[in-house]
PDB file of C-alpha atoms and ligand atoms in Angstrom:
ATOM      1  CA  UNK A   1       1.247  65.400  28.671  1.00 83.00           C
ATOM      2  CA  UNK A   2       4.919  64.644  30.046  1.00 88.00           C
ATOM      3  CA  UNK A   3       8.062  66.531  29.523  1.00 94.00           C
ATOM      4  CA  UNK A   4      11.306  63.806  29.344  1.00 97.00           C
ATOM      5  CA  UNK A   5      14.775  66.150  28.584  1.00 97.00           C
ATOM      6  CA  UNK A   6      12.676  69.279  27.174  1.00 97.00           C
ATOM      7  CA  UNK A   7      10.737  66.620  24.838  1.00 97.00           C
ATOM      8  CA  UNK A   8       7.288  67.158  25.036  1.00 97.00           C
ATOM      9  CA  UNK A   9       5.285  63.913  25.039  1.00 98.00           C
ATOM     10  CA  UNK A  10       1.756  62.453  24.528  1.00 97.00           C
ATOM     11  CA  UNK A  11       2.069  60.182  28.080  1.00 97.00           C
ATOM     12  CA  UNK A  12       4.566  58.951  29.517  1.00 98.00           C
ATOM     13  CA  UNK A  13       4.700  55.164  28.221  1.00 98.00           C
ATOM     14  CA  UNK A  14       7.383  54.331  25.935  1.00 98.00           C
ATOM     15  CA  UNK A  15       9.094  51.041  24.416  1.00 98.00           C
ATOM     16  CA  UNK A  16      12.211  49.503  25.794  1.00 98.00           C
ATOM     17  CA  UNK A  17      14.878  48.824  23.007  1.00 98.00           C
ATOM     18  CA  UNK A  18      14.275  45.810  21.150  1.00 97.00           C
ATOM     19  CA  UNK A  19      10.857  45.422  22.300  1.00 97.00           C
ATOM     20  CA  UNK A  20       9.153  46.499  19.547  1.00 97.00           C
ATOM     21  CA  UNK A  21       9.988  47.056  15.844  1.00 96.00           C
ATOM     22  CA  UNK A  22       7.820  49.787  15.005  1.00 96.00           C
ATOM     23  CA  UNK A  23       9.089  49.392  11.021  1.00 93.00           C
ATOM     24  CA  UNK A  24       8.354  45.727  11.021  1.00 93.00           C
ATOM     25  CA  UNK A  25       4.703  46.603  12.972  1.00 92.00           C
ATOM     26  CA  UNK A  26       3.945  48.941  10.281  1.00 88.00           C
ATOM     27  CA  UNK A  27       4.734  46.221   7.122  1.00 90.00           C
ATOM     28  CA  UNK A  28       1.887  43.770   9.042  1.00 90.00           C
ATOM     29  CA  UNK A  29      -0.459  45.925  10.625  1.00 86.00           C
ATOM     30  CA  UNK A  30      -0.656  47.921   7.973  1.00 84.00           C
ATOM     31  CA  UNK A  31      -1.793  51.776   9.253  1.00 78.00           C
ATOM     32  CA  UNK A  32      -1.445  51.654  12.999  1.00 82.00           C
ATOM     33  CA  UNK A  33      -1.471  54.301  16.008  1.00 89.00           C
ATOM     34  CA  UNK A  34       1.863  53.755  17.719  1.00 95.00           C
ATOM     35  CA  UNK A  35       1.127  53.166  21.740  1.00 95.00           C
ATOM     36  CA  UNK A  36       4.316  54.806  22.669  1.00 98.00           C
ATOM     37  CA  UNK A  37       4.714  58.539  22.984  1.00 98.00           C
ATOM     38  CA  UNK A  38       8.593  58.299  22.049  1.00 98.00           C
ATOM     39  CA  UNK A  39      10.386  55.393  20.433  1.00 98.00           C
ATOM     40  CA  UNK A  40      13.678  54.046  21.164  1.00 98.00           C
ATOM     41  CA  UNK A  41      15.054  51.703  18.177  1.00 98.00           C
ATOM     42  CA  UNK A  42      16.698  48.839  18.728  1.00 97.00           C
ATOM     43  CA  UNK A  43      20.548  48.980  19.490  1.00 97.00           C
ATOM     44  CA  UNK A  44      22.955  49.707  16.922  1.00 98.00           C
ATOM     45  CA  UNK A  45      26.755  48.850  16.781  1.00 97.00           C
ATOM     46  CA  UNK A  46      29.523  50.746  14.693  1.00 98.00           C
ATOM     47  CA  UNK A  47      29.699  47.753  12.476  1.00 98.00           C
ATOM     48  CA  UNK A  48      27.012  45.266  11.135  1.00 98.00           C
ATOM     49  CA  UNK A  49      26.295  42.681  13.345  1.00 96.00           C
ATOM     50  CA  UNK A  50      24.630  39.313  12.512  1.00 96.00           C
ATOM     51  CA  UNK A  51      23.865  38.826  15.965  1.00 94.00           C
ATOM     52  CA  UNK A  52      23.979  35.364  18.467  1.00 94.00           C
ATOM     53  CA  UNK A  53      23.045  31.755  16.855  1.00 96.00           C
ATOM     54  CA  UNK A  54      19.797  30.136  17.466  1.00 97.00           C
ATOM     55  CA  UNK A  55      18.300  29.435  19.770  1.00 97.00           C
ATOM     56  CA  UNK A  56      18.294  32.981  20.951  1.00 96.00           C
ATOM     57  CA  UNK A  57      15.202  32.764  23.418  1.00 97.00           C
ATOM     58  CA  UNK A  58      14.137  30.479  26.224  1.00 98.00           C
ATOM     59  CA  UNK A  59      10.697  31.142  28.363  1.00 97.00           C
ATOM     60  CA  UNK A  60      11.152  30.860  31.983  1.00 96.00           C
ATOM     61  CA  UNK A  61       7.731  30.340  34.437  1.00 92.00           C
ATOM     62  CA  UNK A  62       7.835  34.038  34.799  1.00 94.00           C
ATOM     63  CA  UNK A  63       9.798  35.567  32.151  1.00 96.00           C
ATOM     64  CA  UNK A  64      11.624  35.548  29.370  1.00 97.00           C
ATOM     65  CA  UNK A  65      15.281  34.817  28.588  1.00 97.00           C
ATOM     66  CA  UNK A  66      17.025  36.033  25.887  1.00 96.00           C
ATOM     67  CA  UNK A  67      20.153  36.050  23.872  1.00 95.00           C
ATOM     68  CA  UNK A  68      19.669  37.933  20.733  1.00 95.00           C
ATOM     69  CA  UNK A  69      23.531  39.557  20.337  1.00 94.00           C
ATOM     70  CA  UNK A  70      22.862  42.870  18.679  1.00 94.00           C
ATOM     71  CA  UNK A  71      22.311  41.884  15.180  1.00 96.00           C
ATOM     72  CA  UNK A  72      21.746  45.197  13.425  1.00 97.00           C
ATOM     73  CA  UNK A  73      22.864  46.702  10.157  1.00 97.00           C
ATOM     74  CA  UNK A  74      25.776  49.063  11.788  1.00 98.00           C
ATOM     75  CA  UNK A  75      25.700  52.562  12.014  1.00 98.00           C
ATOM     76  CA  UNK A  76      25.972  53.195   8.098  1.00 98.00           C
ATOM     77  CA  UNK A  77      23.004  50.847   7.448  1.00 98.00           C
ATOM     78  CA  UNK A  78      21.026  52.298  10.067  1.00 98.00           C
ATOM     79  CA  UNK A  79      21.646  55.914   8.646  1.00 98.00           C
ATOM     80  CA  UNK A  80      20.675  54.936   5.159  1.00 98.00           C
ATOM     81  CA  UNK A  81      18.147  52.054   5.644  1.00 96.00           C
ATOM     82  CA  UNK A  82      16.595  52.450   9.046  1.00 97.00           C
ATOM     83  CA  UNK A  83      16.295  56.276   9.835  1.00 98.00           C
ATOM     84  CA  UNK A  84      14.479  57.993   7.110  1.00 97.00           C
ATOM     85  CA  UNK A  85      11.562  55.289   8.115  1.00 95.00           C
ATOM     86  CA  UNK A  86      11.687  55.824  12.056  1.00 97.00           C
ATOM     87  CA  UNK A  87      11.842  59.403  11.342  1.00 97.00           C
ATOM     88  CA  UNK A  88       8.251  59.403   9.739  1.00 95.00           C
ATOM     89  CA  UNK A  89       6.859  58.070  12.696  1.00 95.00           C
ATOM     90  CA  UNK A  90       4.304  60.185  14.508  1.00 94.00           C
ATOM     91  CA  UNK A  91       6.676  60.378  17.568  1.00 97.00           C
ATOM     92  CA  UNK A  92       9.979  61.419  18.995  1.00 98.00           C
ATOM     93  CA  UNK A  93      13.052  59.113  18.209  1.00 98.00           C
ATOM     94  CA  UNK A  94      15.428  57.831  20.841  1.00 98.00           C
ATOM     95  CA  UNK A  95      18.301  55.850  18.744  1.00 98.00           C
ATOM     96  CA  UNK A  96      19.920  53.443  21.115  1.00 98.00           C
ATOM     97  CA  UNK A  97      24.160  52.942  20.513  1.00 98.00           C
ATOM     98  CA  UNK A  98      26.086  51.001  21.931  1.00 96.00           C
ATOM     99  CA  UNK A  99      30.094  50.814  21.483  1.00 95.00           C
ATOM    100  CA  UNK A 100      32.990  48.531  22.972  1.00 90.00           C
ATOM    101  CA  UNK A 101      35.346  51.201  24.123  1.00 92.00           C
ATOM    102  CA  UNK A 102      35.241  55.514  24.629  1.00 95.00           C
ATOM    103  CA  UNK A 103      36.272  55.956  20.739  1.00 96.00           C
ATOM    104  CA  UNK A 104      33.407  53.421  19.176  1.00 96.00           C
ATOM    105  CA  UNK A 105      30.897  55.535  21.678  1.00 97.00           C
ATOM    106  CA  UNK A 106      32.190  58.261  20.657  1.00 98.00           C
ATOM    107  CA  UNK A 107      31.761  57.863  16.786  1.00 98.00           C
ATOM    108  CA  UNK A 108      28.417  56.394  17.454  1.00 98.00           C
ATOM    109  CA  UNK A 109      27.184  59.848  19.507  1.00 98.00           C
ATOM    110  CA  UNK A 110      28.528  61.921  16.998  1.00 98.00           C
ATOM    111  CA  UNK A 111      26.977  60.749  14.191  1.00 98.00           C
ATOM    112  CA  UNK A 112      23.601  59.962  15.392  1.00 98.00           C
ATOM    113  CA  UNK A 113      23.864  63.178  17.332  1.00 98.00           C
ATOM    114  CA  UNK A 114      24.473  65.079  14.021  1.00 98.00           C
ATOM    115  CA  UNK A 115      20.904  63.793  12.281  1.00 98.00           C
ATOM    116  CA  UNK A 116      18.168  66.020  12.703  1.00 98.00           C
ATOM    117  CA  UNK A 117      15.849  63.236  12.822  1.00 98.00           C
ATOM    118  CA  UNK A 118      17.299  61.961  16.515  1.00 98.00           C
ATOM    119  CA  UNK A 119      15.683  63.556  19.497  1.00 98.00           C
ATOM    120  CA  UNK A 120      18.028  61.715  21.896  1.00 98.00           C
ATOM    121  CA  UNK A 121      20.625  59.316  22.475  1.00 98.00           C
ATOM    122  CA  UNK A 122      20.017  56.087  25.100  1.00 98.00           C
ATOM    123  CA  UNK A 123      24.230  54.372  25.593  1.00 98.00           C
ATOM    124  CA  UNK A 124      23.918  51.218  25.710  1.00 97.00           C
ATOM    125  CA  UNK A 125      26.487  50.183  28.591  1.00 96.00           C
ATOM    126  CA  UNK A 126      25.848  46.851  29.363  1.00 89.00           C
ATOM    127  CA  UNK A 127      28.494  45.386  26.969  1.00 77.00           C
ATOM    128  CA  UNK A 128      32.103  44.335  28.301  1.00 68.00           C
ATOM    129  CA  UNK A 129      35.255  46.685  27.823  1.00 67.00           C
ATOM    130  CA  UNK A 130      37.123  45.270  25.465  1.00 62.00           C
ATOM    131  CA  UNK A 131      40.244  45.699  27.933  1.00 66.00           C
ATOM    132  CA  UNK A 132      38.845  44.630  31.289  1.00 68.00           C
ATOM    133  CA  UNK A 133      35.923  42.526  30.147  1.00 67.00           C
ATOM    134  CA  UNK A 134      33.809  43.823  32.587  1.00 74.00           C
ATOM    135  CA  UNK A 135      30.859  45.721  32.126  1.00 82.00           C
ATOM    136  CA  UNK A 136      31.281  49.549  31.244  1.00 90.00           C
ATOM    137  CA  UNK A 137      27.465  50.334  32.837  1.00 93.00           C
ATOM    138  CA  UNK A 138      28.760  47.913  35.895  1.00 95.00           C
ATOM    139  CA  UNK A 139      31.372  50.543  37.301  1.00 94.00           C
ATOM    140  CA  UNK A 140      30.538  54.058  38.688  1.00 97.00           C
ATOM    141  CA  UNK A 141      34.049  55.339  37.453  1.00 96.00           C
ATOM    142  CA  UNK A 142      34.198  54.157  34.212  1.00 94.00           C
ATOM    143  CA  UNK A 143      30.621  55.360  33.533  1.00 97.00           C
ATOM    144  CA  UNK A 144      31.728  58.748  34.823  1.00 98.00           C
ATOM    145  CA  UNK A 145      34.960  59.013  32.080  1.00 96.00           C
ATOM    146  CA  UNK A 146      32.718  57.340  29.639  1.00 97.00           C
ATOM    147  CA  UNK A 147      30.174  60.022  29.521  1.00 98.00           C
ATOM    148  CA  UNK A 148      32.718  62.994  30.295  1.00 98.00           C
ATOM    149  CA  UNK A 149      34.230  61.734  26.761  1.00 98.00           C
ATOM    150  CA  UNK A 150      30.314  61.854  25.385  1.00 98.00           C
ATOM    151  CA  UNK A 151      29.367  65.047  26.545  1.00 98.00           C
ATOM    152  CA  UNK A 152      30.875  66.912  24.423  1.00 98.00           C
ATOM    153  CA  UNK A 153      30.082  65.327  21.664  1.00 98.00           C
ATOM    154  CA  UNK A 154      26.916  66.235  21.048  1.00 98.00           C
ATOM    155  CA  UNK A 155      23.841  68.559  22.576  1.00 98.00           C
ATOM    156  CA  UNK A 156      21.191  65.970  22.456  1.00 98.00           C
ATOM    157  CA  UNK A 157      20.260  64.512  25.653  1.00 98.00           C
ATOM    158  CA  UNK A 158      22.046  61.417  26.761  1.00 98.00           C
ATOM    159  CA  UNK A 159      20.413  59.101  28.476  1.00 98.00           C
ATOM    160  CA  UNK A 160      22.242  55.646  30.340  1.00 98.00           C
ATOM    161  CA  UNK A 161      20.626  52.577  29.947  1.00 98.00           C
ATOM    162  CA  UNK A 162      21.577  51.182  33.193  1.00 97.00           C
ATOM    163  CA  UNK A 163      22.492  47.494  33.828  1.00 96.00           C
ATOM    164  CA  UNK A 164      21.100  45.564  36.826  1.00 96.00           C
ATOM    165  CA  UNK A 165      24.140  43.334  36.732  1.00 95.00           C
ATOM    166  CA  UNK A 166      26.094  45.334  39.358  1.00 95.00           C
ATOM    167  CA  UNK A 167      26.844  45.703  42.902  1.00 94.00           C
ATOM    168  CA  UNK A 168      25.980  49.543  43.110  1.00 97.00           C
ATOM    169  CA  UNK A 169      23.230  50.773  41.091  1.00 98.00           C
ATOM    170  CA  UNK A 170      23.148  53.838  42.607  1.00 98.00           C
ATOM    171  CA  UNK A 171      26.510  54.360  42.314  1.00 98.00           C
ATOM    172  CA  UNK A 172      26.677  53.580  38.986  1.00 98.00           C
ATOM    173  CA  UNK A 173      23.777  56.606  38.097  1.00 98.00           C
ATOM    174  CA  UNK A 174      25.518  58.718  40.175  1.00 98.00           C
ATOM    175  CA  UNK A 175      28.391  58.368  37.945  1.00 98.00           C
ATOM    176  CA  UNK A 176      26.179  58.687  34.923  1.00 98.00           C
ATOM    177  CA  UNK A 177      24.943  62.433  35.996  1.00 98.00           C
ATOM    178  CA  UNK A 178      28.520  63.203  37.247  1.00 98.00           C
ATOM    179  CA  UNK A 179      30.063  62.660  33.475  1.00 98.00           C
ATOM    180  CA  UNK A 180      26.877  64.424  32.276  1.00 98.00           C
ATOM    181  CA  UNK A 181      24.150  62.268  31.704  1.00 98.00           C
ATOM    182  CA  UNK A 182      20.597  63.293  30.798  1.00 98.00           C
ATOM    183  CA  UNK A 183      19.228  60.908  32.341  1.00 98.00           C
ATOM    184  CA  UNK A 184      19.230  57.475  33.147  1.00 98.00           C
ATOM    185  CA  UNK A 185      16.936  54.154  32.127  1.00 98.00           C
ATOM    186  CA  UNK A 186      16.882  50.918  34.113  1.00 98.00           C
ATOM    187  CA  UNK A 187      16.659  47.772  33.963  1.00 97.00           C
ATOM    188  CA  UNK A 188      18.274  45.837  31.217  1.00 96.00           C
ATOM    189  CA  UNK A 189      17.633  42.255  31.476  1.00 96.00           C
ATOM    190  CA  UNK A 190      19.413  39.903  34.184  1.00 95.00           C
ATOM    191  CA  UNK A 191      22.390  38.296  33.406  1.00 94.00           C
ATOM    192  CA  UNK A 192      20.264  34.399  33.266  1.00 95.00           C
ATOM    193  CA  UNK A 193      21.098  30.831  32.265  1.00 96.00           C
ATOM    194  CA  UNK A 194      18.496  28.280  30.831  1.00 97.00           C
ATOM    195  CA  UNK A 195      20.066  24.620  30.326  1.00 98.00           C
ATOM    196  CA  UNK A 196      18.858  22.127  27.644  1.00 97.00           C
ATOM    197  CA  UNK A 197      16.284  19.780  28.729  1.00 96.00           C
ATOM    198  CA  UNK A 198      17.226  16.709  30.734  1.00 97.00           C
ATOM    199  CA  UNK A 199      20.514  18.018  30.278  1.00 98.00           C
ATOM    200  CA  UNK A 200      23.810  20.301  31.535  1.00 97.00           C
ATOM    201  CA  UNK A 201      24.534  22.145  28.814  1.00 98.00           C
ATOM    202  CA  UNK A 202      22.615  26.070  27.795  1.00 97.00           C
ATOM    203  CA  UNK A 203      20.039  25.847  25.997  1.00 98.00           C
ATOM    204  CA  UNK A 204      20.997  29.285  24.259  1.00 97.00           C
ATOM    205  CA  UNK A 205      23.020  29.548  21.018  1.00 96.00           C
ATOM    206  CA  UNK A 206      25.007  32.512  23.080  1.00 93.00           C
ATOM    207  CA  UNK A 207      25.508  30.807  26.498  1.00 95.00           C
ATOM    208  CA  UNK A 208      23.979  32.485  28.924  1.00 94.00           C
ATOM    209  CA  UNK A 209      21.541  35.555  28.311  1.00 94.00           C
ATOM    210  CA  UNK A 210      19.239  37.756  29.764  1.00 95.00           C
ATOM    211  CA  UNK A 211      16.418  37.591  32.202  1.00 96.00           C
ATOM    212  CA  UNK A 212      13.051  39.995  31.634  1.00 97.00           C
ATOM    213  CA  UNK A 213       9.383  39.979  32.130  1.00 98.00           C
ATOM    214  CA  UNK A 214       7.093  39.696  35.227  1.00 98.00           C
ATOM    215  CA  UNK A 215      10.230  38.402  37.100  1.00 98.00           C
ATOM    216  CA  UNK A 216      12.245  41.071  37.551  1.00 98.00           C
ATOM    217  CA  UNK A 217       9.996  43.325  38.336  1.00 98.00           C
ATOM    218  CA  UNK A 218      10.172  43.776  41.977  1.00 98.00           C
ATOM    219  CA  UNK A 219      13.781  44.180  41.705  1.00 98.00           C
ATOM    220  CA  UNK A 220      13.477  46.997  39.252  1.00 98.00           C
ATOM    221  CA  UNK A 221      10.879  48.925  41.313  1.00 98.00           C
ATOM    222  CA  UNK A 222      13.567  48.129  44.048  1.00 98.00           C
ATOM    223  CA  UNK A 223      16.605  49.549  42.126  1.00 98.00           C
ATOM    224  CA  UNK A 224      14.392  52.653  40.428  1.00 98.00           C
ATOM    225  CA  UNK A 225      13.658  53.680  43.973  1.00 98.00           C
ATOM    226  CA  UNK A 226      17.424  53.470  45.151  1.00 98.00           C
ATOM    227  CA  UNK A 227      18.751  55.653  41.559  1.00 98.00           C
ATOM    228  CA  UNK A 228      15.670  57.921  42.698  1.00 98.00           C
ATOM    229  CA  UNK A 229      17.352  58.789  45.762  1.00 98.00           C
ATOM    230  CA  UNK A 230      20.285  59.042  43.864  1.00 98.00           C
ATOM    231  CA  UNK A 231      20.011  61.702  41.064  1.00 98.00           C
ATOM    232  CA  UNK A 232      18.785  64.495  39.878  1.00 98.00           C
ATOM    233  CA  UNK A 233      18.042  63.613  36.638  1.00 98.00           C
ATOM    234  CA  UNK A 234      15.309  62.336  35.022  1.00 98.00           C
ATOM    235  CA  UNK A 235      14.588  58.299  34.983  1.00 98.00           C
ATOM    236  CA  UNK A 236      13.227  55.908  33.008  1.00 98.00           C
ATOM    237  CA  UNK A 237      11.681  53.112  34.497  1.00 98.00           C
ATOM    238  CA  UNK A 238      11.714  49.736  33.014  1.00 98.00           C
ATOM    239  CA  UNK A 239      11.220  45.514  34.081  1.00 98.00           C
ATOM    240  CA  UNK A 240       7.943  43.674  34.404  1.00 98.00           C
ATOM    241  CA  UNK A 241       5.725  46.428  33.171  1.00 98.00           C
ATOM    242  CA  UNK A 242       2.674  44.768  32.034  1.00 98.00           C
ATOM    243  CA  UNK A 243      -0.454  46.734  33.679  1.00 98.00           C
ATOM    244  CA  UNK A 244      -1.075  50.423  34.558  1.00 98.00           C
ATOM    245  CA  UNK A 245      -0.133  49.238  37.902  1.00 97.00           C
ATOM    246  CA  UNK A 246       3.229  48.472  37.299  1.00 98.00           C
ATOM    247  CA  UNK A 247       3.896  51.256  35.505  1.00 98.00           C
ATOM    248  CA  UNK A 248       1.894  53.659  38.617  1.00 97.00           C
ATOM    249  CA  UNK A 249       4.477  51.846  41.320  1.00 98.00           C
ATOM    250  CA  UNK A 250       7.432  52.954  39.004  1.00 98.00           C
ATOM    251  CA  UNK A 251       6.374  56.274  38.337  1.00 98.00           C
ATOM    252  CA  UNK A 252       5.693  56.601  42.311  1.00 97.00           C
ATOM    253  CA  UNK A 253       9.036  55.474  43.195  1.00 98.00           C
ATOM    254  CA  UNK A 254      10.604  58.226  41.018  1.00 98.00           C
ATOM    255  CA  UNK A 255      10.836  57.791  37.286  1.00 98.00           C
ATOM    256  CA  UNK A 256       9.480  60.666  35.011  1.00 98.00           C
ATOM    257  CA  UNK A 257       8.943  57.833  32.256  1.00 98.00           C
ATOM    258  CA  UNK A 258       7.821  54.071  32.253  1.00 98.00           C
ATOM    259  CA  UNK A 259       9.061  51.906  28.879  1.00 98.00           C
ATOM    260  CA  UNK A 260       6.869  48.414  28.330  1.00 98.00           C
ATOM    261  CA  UNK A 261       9.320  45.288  27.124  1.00 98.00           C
ATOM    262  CA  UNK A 262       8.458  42.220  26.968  1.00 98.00           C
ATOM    263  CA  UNK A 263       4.911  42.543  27.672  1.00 98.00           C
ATOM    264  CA  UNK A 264       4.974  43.723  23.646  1.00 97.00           C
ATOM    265  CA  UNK A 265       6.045  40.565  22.708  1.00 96.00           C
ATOM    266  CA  UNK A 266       2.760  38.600  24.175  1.00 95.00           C
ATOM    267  CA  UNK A 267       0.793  41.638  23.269  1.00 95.00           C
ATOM    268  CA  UNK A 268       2.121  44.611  20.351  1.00 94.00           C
ATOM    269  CA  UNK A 269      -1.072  46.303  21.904  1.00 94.00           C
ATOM    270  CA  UNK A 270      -0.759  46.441  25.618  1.00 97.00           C
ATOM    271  CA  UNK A 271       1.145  49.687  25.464  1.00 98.00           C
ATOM    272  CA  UNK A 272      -2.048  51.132  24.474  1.00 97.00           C
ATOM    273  CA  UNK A 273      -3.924  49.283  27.230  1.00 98.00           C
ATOM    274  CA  UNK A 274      -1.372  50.445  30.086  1.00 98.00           C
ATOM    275  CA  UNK A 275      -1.769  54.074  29.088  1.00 98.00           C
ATOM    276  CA  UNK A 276      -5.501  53.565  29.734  1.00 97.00           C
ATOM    277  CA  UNK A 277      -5.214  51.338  33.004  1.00 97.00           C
ATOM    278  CA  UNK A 278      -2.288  54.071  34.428  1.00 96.00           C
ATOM    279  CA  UNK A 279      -4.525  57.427  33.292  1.00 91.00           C
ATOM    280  CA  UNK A 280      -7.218  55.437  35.699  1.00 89.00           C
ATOM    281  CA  UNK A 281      -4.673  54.843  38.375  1.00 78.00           C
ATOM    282  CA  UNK A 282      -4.489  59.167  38.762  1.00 60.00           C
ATOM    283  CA  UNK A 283      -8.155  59.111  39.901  1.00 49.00           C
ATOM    284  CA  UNK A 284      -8.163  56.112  42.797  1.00 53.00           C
ATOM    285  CA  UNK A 285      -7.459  57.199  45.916  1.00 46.00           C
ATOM    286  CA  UNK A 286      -7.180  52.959  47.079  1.00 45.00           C
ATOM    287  CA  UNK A 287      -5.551  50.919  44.307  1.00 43.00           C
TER     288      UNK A 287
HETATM  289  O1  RRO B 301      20.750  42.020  21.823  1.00 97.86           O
HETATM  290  C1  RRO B 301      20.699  41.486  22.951  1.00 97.86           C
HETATM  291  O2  RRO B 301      20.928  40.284  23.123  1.00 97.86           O
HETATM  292  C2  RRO B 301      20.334  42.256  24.150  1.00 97.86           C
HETATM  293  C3  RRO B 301      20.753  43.542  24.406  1.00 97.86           C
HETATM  294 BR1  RRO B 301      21.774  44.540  23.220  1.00 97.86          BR
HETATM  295  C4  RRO B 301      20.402  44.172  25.639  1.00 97.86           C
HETATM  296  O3  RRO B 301      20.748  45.315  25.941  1.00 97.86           O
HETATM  297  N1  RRO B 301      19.640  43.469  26.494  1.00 97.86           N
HETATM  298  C5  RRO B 301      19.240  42.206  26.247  1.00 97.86           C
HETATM  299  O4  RRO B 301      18.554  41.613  27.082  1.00 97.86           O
HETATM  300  N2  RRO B 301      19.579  41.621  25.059  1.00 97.86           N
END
């Protein structure tokens, strides 16, 4: 058992957003056990979305690259379509936002902080301000005002999903728990580039994207364990996770919770088979 934000929860493996459509899951597998003990849908925008053109997703020796661009139905769609489905599920729901300036996060919190359904929020910050074109989640200042605007919006826990693509991580959660954060969940992908073969020009339909798997997963164990020295807060760890092991080394170097990405793609099932690997990793005193 694991307690994330007063949440009580089965273990403490969950999905990163976008990894894993639990609705779609359900239409093929029919009846299926869920191998997350919360689940975090995939981001939603204030307005529908049709997301990046094809091709959206390049594998790299190590990982995957991708450039999806947030297609999603908008926050009235998901309301109507998507929530009354993801609340059935047989587990907490973390509904994922994110906005292009304070007022579209704002809305966004509100209203999915209003439905009964939602046990917490995860901000989305790695999208550019509309004004500076930099990343909101990339400076510790603007994170700060961004979630002193949120905080009052709504009593459900907040948590910031943390972008890699900064010079300060640290700083950056620091800023997070000083505007009020929950807590905070790292790593999004790496801002990556694949280029067409034999050629110059990217291969992706939305220029460059973003880099995930087994690659990046020394450098999030490296930036959990700087946030962990950071905050207070609770953290959610996230980048590479793809055996009990990983998901040990993450929990050891200070997150309360470890989400599985990309691994779902290659396998929907090896959630399940990292909750069994890491409940084995408690009782070896050498791993
Ligand atoms: O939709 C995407 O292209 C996307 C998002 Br919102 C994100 O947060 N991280 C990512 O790698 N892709």
């Amino acid at each position: 058992m694991s307690t994330f934000c007063g949440i009580a929860l089965r273990h403490p493996v969950i999905n990163a957003s976008g990894c894993f459509d639990a609705l779609a899951a359900q239409h093929v597998f029919g009846d299926f056990t869920l191998p997350f003990s919360a689940y975090v849908s995939k981001t939603i925008t204030l307005e529908p979305r049709q997301g990046n053109p094809p091709p959206r997703l390049w594998e790299s020796p190590a990982g995957l690259i991708n450039s999806i661009g947030l297609p999603n139905r908008g926050l009235a769609g998901y309301l109507e379509h998507d929530l009354p489905a993801l609340a059935a599920l047989a587990v907490p729901l973390i509904t994922n936002v994110m906005g292009s300036t304070v007022d579209e996060f704002c809305e966004l919190v509100e209203a999915v902080g209003a439905q009964d359904a939602v046990d917490a929020i995860e901000l989305n910050v790695s999208c550019p301000n509309v004004a500076t074109g930099l990343d909101i989640g990339a400076d510790p200042a603007e994170l700060e005002s961004l979630l002193a605007a949120l905080r009052p919006r709504s009593a459900k826990p907040l948590i910031v999903k943390l972008t890699p693509n900064t010079a300060d991580v640290a700083a950056c959660a620091a800023g997070a728990q000083a505007g009020g954060a929950d807590a905070v969940s790292l790593i999004n992908t790496l801002r990556a580039r694949a280029l067409v073969p034999g050629g110059s020009a990217p291969w992706l339909g939305g220029g460059n994207g973003g880099l995930s798997g087994a690659a990046i997963r020394p450098i999030a164990l490296a930036q959990v364990s700087l946030v962990a020295s950071a905050v207070q807060i609770p953290i959610i760890g996230m980048g590479g996770v793809a055996r009990g092991r990983d998901a040990r080394d993450l929990l050891d170097a200070g997150a309360t919770l470890v989400a599985v990405g990309t691994e779902s793609f290659r396998d929907p099932a090896a959630a399940g088979r990292i909750v069994c690997e890491l409940e084995r990793t408690f009782s070896q005193i050498a791993r």
